GROMACS .gro file of C-alpha atoms in nm:
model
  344
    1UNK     CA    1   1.020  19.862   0.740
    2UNK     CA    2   1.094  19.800   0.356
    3UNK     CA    3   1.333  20.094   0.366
    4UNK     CA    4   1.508  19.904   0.662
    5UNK     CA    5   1.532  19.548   0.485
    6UNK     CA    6   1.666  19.770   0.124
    7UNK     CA    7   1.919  19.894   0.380
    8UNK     CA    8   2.012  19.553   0.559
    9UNK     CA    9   2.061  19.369   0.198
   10UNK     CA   10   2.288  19.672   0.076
   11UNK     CA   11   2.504  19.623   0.371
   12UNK     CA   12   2.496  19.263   0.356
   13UNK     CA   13   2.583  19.296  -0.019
   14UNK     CA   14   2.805  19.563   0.042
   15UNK     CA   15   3.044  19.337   0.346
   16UNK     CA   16   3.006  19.021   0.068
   17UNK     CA   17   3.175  19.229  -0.146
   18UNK     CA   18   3.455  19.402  -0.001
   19UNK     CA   19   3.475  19.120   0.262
   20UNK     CA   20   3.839  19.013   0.213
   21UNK     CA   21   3.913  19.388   0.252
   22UNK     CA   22   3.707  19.449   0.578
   23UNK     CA   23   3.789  19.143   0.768
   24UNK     CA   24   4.135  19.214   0.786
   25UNK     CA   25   4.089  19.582   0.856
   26UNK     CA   26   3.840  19.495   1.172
   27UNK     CA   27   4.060  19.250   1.315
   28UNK     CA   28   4.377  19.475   1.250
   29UNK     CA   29   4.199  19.731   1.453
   30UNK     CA   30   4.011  19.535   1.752
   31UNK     CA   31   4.358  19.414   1.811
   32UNK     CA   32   4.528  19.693   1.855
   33UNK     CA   33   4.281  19.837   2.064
   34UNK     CA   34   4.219  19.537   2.256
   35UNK     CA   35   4.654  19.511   2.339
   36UNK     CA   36   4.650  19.877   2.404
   37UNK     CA   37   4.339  19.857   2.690
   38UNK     CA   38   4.481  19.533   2.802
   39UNK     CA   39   4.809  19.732   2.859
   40UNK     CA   40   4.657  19.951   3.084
   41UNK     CA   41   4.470  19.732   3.272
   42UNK     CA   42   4.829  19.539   3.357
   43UNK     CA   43   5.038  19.823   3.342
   44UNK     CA   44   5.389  19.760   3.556
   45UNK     CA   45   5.612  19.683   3.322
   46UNK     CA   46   5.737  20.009   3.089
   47UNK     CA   47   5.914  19.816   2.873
   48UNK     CA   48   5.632  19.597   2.736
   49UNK     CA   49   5.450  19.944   2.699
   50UNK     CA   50   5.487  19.996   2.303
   51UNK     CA   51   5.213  20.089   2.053
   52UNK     CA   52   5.450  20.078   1.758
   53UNK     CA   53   5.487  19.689   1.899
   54UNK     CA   54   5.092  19.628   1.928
   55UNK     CA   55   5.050  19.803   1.603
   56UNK     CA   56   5.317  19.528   1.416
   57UNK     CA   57   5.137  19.257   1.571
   58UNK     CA   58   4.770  19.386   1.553
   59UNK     CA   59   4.892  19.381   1.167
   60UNK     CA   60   5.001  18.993   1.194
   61UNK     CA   61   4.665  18.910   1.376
   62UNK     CA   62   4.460  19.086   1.014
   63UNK     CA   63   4.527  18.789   0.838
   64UNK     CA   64   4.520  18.496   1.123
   65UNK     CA   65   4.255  18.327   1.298
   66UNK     CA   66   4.149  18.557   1.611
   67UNK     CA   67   4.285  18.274   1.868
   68UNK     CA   68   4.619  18.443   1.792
   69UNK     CA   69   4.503  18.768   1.976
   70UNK     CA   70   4.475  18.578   2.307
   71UNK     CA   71   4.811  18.439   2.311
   72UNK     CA   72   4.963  18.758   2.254
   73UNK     CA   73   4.733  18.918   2.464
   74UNK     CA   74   4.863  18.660   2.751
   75UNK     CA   75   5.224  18.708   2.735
   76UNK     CA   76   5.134  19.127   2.783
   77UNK     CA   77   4.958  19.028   3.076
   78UNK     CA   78   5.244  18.767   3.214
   79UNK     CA   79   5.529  18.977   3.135
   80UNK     CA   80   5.354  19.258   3.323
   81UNK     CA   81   5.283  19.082   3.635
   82UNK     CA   82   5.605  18.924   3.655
   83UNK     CA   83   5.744  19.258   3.675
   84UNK     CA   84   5.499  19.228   3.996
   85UNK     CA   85   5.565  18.889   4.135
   86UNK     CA   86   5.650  18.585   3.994
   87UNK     CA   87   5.398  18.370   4.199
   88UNK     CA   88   5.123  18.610   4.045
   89UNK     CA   89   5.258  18.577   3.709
   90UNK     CA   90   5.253  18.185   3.749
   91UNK     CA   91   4.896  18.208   3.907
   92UNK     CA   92   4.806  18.360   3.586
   93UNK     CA   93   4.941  18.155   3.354
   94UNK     CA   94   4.817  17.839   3.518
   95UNK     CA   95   4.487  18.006   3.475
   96UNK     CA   96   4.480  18.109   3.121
   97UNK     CA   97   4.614  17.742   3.016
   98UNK     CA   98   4.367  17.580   3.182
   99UNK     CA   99   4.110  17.797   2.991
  100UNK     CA  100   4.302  17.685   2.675
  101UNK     CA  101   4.266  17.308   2.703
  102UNK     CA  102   3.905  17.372   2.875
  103UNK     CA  103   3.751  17.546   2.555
  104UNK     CA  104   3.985  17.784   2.389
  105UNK     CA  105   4.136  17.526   2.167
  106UNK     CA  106   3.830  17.406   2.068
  107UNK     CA  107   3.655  17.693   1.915
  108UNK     CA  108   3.843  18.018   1.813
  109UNK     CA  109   3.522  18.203   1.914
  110UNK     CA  110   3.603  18.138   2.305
  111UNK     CA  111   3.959  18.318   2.262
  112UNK     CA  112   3.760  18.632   2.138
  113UNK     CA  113   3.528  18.586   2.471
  114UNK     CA  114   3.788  18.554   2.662
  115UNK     CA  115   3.983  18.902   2.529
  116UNK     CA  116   3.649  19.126   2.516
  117UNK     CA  117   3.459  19.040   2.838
  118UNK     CA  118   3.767  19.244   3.069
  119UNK     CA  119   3.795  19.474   2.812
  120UNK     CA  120   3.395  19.564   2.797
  121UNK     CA  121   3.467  19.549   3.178
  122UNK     CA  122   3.684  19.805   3.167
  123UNK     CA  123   3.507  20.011   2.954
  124UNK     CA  124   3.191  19.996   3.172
  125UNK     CA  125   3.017  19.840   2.897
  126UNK     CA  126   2.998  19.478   3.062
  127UNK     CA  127   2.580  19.460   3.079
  128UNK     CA  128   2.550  19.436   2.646
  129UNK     CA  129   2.698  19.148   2.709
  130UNK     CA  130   2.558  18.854   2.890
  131UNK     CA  131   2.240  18.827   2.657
  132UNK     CA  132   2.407  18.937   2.321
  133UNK     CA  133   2.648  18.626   2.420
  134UNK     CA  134   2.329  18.406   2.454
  135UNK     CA  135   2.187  18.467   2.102
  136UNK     CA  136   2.525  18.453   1.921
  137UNK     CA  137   2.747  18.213   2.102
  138UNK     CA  138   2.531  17.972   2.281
  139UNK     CA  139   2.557  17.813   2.613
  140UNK     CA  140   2.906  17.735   2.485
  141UNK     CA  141   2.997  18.093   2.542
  142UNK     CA  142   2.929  18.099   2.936
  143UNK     CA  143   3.242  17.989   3.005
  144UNK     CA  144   3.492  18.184   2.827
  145UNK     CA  145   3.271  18.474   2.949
  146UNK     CA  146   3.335  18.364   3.329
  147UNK     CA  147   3.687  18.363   3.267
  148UNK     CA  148   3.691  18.660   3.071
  149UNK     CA  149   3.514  18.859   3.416
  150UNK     CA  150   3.812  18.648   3.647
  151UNK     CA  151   4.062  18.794   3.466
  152UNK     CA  152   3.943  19.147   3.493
  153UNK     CA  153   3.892  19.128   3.875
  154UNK     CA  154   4.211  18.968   3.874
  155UNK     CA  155   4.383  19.295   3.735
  156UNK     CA  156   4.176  19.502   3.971
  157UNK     CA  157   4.287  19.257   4.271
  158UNK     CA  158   4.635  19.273   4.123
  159UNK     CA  159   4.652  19.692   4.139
  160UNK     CA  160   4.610  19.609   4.552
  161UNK     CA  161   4.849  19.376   4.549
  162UNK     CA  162   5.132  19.551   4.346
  163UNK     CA  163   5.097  19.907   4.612
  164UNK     CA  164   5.140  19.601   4.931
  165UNK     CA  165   5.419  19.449   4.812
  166UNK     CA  166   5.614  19.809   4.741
  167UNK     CA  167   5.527  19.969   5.050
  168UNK     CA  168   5.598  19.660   5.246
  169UNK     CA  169   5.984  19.655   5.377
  170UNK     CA  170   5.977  19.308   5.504
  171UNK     CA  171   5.827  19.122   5.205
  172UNK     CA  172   5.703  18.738   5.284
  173UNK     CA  173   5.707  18.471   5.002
  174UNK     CA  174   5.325  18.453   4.873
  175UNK     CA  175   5.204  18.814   5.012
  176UNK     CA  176   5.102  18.957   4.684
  177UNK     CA  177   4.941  18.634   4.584
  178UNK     CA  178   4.739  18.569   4.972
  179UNK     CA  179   4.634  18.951   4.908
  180UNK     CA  180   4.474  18.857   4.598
  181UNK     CA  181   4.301  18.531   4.751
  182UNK     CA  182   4.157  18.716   5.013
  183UNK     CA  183   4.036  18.977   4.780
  184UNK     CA  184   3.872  18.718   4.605
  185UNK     CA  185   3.684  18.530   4.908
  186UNK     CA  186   3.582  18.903   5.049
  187UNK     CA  187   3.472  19.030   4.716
  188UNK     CA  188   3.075  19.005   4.641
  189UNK     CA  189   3.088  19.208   4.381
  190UNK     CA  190   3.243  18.927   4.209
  191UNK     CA  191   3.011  18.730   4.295
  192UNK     CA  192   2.674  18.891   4.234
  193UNK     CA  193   2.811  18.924   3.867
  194UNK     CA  194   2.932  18.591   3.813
  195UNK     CA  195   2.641  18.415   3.881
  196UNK     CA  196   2.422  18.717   3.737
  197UNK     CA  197   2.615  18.681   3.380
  198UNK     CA  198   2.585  18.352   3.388
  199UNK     CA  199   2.219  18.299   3.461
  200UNK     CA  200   2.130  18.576   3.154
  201UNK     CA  201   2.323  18.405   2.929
  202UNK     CA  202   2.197  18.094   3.047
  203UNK     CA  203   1.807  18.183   3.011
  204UNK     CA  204   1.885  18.376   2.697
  205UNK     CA  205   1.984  18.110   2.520
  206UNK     CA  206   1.692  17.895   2.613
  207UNK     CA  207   1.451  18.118   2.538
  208UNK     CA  208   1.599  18.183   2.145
  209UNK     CA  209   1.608  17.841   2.090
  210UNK     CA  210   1.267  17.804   2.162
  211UNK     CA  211   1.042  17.708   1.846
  212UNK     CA  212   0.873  18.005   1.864
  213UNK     CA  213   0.829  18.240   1.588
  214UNK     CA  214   0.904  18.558   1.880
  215UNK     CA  215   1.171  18.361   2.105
  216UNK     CA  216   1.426  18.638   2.001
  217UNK     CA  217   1.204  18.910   2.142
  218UNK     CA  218   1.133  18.703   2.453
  219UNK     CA  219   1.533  18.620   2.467
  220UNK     CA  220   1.582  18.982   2.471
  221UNK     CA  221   1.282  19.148   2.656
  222UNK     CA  222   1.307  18.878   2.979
  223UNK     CA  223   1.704  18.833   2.977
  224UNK     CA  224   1.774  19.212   2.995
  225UNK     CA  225   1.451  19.216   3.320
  226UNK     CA  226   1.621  18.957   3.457
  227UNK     CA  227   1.938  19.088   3.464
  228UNK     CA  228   1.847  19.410   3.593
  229UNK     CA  229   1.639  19.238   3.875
  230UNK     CA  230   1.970  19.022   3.988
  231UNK     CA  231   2.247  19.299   4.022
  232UNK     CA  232   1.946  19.502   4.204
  233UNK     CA  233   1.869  19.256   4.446
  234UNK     CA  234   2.223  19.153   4.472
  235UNK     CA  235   2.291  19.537   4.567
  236UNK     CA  236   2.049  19.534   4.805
  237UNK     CA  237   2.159  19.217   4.962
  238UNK     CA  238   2.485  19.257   4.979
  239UNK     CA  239   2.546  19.657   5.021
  240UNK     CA  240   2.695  19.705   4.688
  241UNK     CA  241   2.829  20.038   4.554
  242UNK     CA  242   2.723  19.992   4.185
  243UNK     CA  243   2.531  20.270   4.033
  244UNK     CA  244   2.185  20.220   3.968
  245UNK     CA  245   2.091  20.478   3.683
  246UNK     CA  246   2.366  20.304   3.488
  247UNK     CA  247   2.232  19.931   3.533
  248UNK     CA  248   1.887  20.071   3.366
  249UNK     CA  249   2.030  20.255   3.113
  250UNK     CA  250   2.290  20.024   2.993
  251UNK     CA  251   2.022  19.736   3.037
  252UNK     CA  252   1.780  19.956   2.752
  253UNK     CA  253   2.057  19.997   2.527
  254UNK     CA  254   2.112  19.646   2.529
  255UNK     CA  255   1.773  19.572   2.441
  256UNK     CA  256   1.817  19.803   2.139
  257UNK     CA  257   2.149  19.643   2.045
  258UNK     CA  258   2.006  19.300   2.058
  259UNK     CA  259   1.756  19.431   1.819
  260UNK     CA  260   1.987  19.565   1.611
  261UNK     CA  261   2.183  19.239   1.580
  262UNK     CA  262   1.886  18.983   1.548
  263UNK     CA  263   1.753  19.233   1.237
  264UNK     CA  264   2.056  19.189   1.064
  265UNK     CA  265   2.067  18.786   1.142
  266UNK     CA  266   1.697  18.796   1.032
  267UNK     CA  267   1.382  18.858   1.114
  268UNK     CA  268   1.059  18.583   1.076
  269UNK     CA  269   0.794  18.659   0.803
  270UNK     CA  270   0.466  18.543   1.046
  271UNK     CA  271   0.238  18.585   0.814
  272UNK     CA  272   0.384  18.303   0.558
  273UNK     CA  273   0.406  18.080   0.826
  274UNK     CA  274   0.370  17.758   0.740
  275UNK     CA  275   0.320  17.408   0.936
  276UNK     CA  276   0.384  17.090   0.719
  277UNK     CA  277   0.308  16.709   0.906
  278UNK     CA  278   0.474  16.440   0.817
  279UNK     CA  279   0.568  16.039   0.914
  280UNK     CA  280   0.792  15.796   0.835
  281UNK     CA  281   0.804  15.434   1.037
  282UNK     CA  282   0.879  15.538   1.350
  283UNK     CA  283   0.783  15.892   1.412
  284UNK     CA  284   0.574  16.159   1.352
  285UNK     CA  285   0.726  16.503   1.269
  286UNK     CA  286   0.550  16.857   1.317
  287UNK     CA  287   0.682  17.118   1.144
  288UNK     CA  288   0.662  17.483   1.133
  289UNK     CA  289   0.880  17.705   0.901
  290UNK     CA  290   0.904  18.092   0.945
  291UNK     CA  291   1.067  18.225   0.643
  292UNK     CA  292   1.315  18.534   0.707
  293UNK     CA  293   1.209  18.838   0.581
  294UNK     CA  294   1.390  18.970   0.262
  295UNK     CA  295   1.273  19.225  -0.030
  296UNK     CA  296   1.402  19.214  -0.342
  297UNK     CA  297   1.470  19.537  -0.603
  298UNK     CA  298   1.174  19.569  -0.824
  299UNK     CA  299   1.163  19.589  -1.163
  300UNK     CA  300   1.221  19.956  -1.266
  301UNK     CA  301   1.076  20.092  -1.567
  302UNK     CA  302   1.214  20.382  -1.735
  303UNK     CA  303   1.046  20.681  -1.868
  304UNK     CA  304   1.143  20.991  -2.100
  305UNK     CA  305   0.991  21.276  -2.039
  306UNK     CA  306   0.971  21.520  -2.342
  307UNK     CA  307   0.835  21.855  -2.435
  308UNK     CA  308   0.528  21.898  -2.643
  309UNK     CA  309   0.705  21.993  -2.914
  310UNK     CA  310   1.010  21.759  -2.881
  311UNK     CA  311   0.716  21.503  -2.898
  312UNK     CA  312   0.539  21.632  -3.201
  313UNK     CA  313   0.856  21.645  -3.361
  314UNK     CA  314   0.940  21.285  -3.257
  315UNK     CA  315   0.586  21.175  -3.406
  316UNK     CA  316   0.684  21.357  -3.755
  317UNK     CA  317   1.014  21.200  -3.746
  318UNK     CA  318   0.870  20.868  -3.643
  319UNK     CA  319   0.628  20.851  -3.945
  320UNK     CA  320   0.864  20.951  -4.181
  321UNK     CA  321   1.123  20.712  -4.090
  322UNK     CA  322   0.804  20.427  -4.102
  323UNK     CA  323   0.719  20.574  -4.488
  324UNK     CA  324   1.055  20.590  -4.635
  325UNK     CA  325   1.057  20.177  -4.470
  326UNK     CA  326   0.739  20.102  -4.601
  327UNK     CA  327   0.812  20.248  -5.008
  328UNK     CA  328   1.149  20.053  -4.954
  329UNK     CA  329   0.981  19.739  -4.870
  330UNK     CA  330   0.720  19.810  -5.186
  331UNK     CA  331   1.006  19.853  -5.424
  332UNK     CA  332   1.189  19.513  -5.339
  333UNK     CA  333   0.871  19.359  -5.353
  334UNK     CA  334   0.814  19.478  -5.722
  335UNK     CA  335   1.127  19.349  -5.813
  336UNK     CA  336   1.061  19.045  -5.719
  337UNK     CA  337   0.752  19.041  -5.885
  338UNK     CA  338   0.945  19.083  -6.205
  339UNK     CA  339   0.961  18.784  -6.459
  340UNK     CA  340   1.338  18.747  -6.545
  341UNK     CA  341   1.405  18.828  -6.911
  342UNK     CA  342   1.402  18.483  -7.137
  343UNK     CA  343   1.756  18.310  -7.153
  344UNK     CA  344   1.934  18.295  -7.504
   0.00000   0.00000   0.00000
C-alpha cells in the first residue's frame, strides 16, 4: 500500500509539473478522436469527412476551454444530417440549444458530458459511466448525461431514417423525421437505459456524499449491483437483445475503475479519525475529520562502504591529518605566549 501512495504522489507531482504541457496534449487528442468517432456516427456528408480538418481544430481546442469541442462537434453533426433532411437537421439543432441554455453554458464540464456519453456509447463502453459520473460530477451531471445517450440513439434512429428516405420514390414532407419519432416511442431499449443511467448516477451520488468514512466504497459496490440488477430486469421485462456476459463484465471493470479514480482523489486514513464537538449560540456542531492518506519520502541516510584496507588506510590518513592540526594549533599558541620584545 506504501508503494502505491509513493506511486500516486510521483504522478501527482509528476502532472503538477509538466501540467501546462499535458493539458494541452490530452485535450488536443480527445478532440480529435472525439470529431473523428462523431464523424462516423453521422456519416452522410463526404465533404465534412476530413481528418486534416479535425486535426487543425483538435489543435485550436489544446489551448481553449473544452465547451469549444461541443460546438464544433455540433456543426459536424448538423452539416451531416442536413445532407439527410433539413427537418432532421433542425430537430437537432433545436435540441442541442436547448441543452446549451439548460446547463451547457453554465458549467464547461456538461459540454464534455454531453460529447463522451455517445461516444462511450459507441464504443460499447457506456456502463463505466453512470457511477464514475456520480462521484466526479454530481447530480449536476445527470443531465448532460441524458442528453448525451439522446443524441446517440438519435444517430442510430437517424441511420433508419436516411436508407427510408433514399429508397422511397415518393418522398412526403416530415418522413425522415415521423420515422425517427416512432423509433423513439417503440424503442425500450431507450428507455430501460435512460432511467437505468439515471437512477445509478442518482444513488451514486448520494451514497458518496454520505458522512461516512467508506461512502466511496458503498457508492461504488451498490451503484455498479444496482445497475446490473436494472438492465437485467429491464431485459427480462421487456425482451431485450443486450448481451448479458458483457453487462457483468463491464459492470466489474467499473468497479475497478472507480477504485482506481477515488485512490488517486484520496483515500481516508480511519485510524486518525478524529471527532471534535463544538457550539456557538445557536447550534451544536459534530464533527468528524478523516484525513487523506499521504506518505512522505523519508529521510535517507547515506553510507560508504569501503574495503578493509581502504579503511585502515583512511584511519592512518585521518590521524595524521588530526596531528599535523593539533602541532599547528601548539605552535600558534606558543607564539602567543611570547612576551613582545621591550619598545625603544
Amino acid at each position: 500500500m506504501v508503494q502505491l501512495v509513493y506511486l500516486k504522489e510521483n504522478i501527482k507531482y509528476f502532472y503538477q509539473k509538466y501540467g501546462e504541457y499535458l493539458l494541452p496534449a490530452w485535450k488536443l487528442v480527445f478532440s480529435f478522436l472525439a470529431l473523428c468517432l462523431i464523424q462516423e456516427m453521422f456519416a452522410y456528408n463526404e465533404a465534412v469527412d476530413n481528418p486534416l480538418a479535425f486535426l487543425a481544430i483538435s489543435a485550436v481546442q489544446a489551448f481553449a476551454p473544452m465547451s469549444l469541442l461541443f460546438y464544433t462537434a455540433s456543426c459536424v453533426m448538423l452539416l451531416n444530417l442536413w445532407k439527410v433532411s433539413v427537418e432532421i437537421c433542425a430537430v437537432l439543432f433545436i435540441f442541442l440549444f436547448i441543452s446549451y441554455l439548460l446547463f451547457i453554458r453554465m458549467d464547461s464540464r456538461y459540454a464534455f458530458i454531453v460529447i463522451l456519453t455517445p461516444i462511450l456509447f459507441y464504443l460499447k463502453l457506456e456502463y463505466f459511466l453512470p457511477v464514475l459520473l456520480g462521484m466526479m460530477v454530481g447530480f449536476g451531471g445527470i443531465l448532460p448525461m441524458t442528453s448525451g445517450v439522446f443524441i446517440y440513439f438519435f444517430s442510430s434512429y437517424t441511420k433508419d431514417a436516411s436508407a427510408l428516405i433514399t429508397t422511397t420514390s415518393n418522398l412526403e414532407p416530415g418522413m425522415g423525421m415521423s420515422r425517427i419519432v416512432n423509433l423513439i416511442v417503440i424503442d425500450r431499449r431507450l428507455l430501460v437505459l435512460l432511467v437505468t443511467f439515471g437512477l445509478v448516477a442518482f444513488l451514486s451520488c448520494l451514497l458518496y456524499q454520505m458522512f461516512h468514512e467508506n461512502a466511496w466504497l458503498f457508492s461504488i459496490l451498490i451503484g455498479n449491483v444496482s445497475m446490473a440488477i436494472l438492465l437485467l430486469s429491464g431485459r427480462l421485462i421487456f425482451e431485450l437483445d443486450y448481451t448479458i456476459w458483457r453487462v457483468f463484465l463491464e459492470s466489474f471493470l467499473a468497479v475497478g475503475l472507480a477504485g482506481v479514480v477515488q485512490f488517486f482523489k484520496g483515500l481516508g486514513d480511519v485510524s486518525r479519525m478524529e471527532k471534535v464537538t463544538f457550539e456557538d449560540e445557536e447550534y451544536i456542531y459534530y464533527v468528524k475529520a478523516v484525513p487523506k492518506i499521504k506518505v512522505t519520502q523519508a529521510d535517507r541516510n547515506v553510507m560508504d562502504i569501503i574495503s578493509g584496507e581502504e579503511q585502515a588506510e583512511f584511519e592512518m590518513f585521518s590521524e595524521g591529518e588530526d596531528r599535523k592540526k593539533e602541532e599547528a594549533e601548539s605552535r600558534e599558541k606558543s607564539a602567543v605566549d611570547v612576551d613582545p620584545p621591550p619598545a625603544d
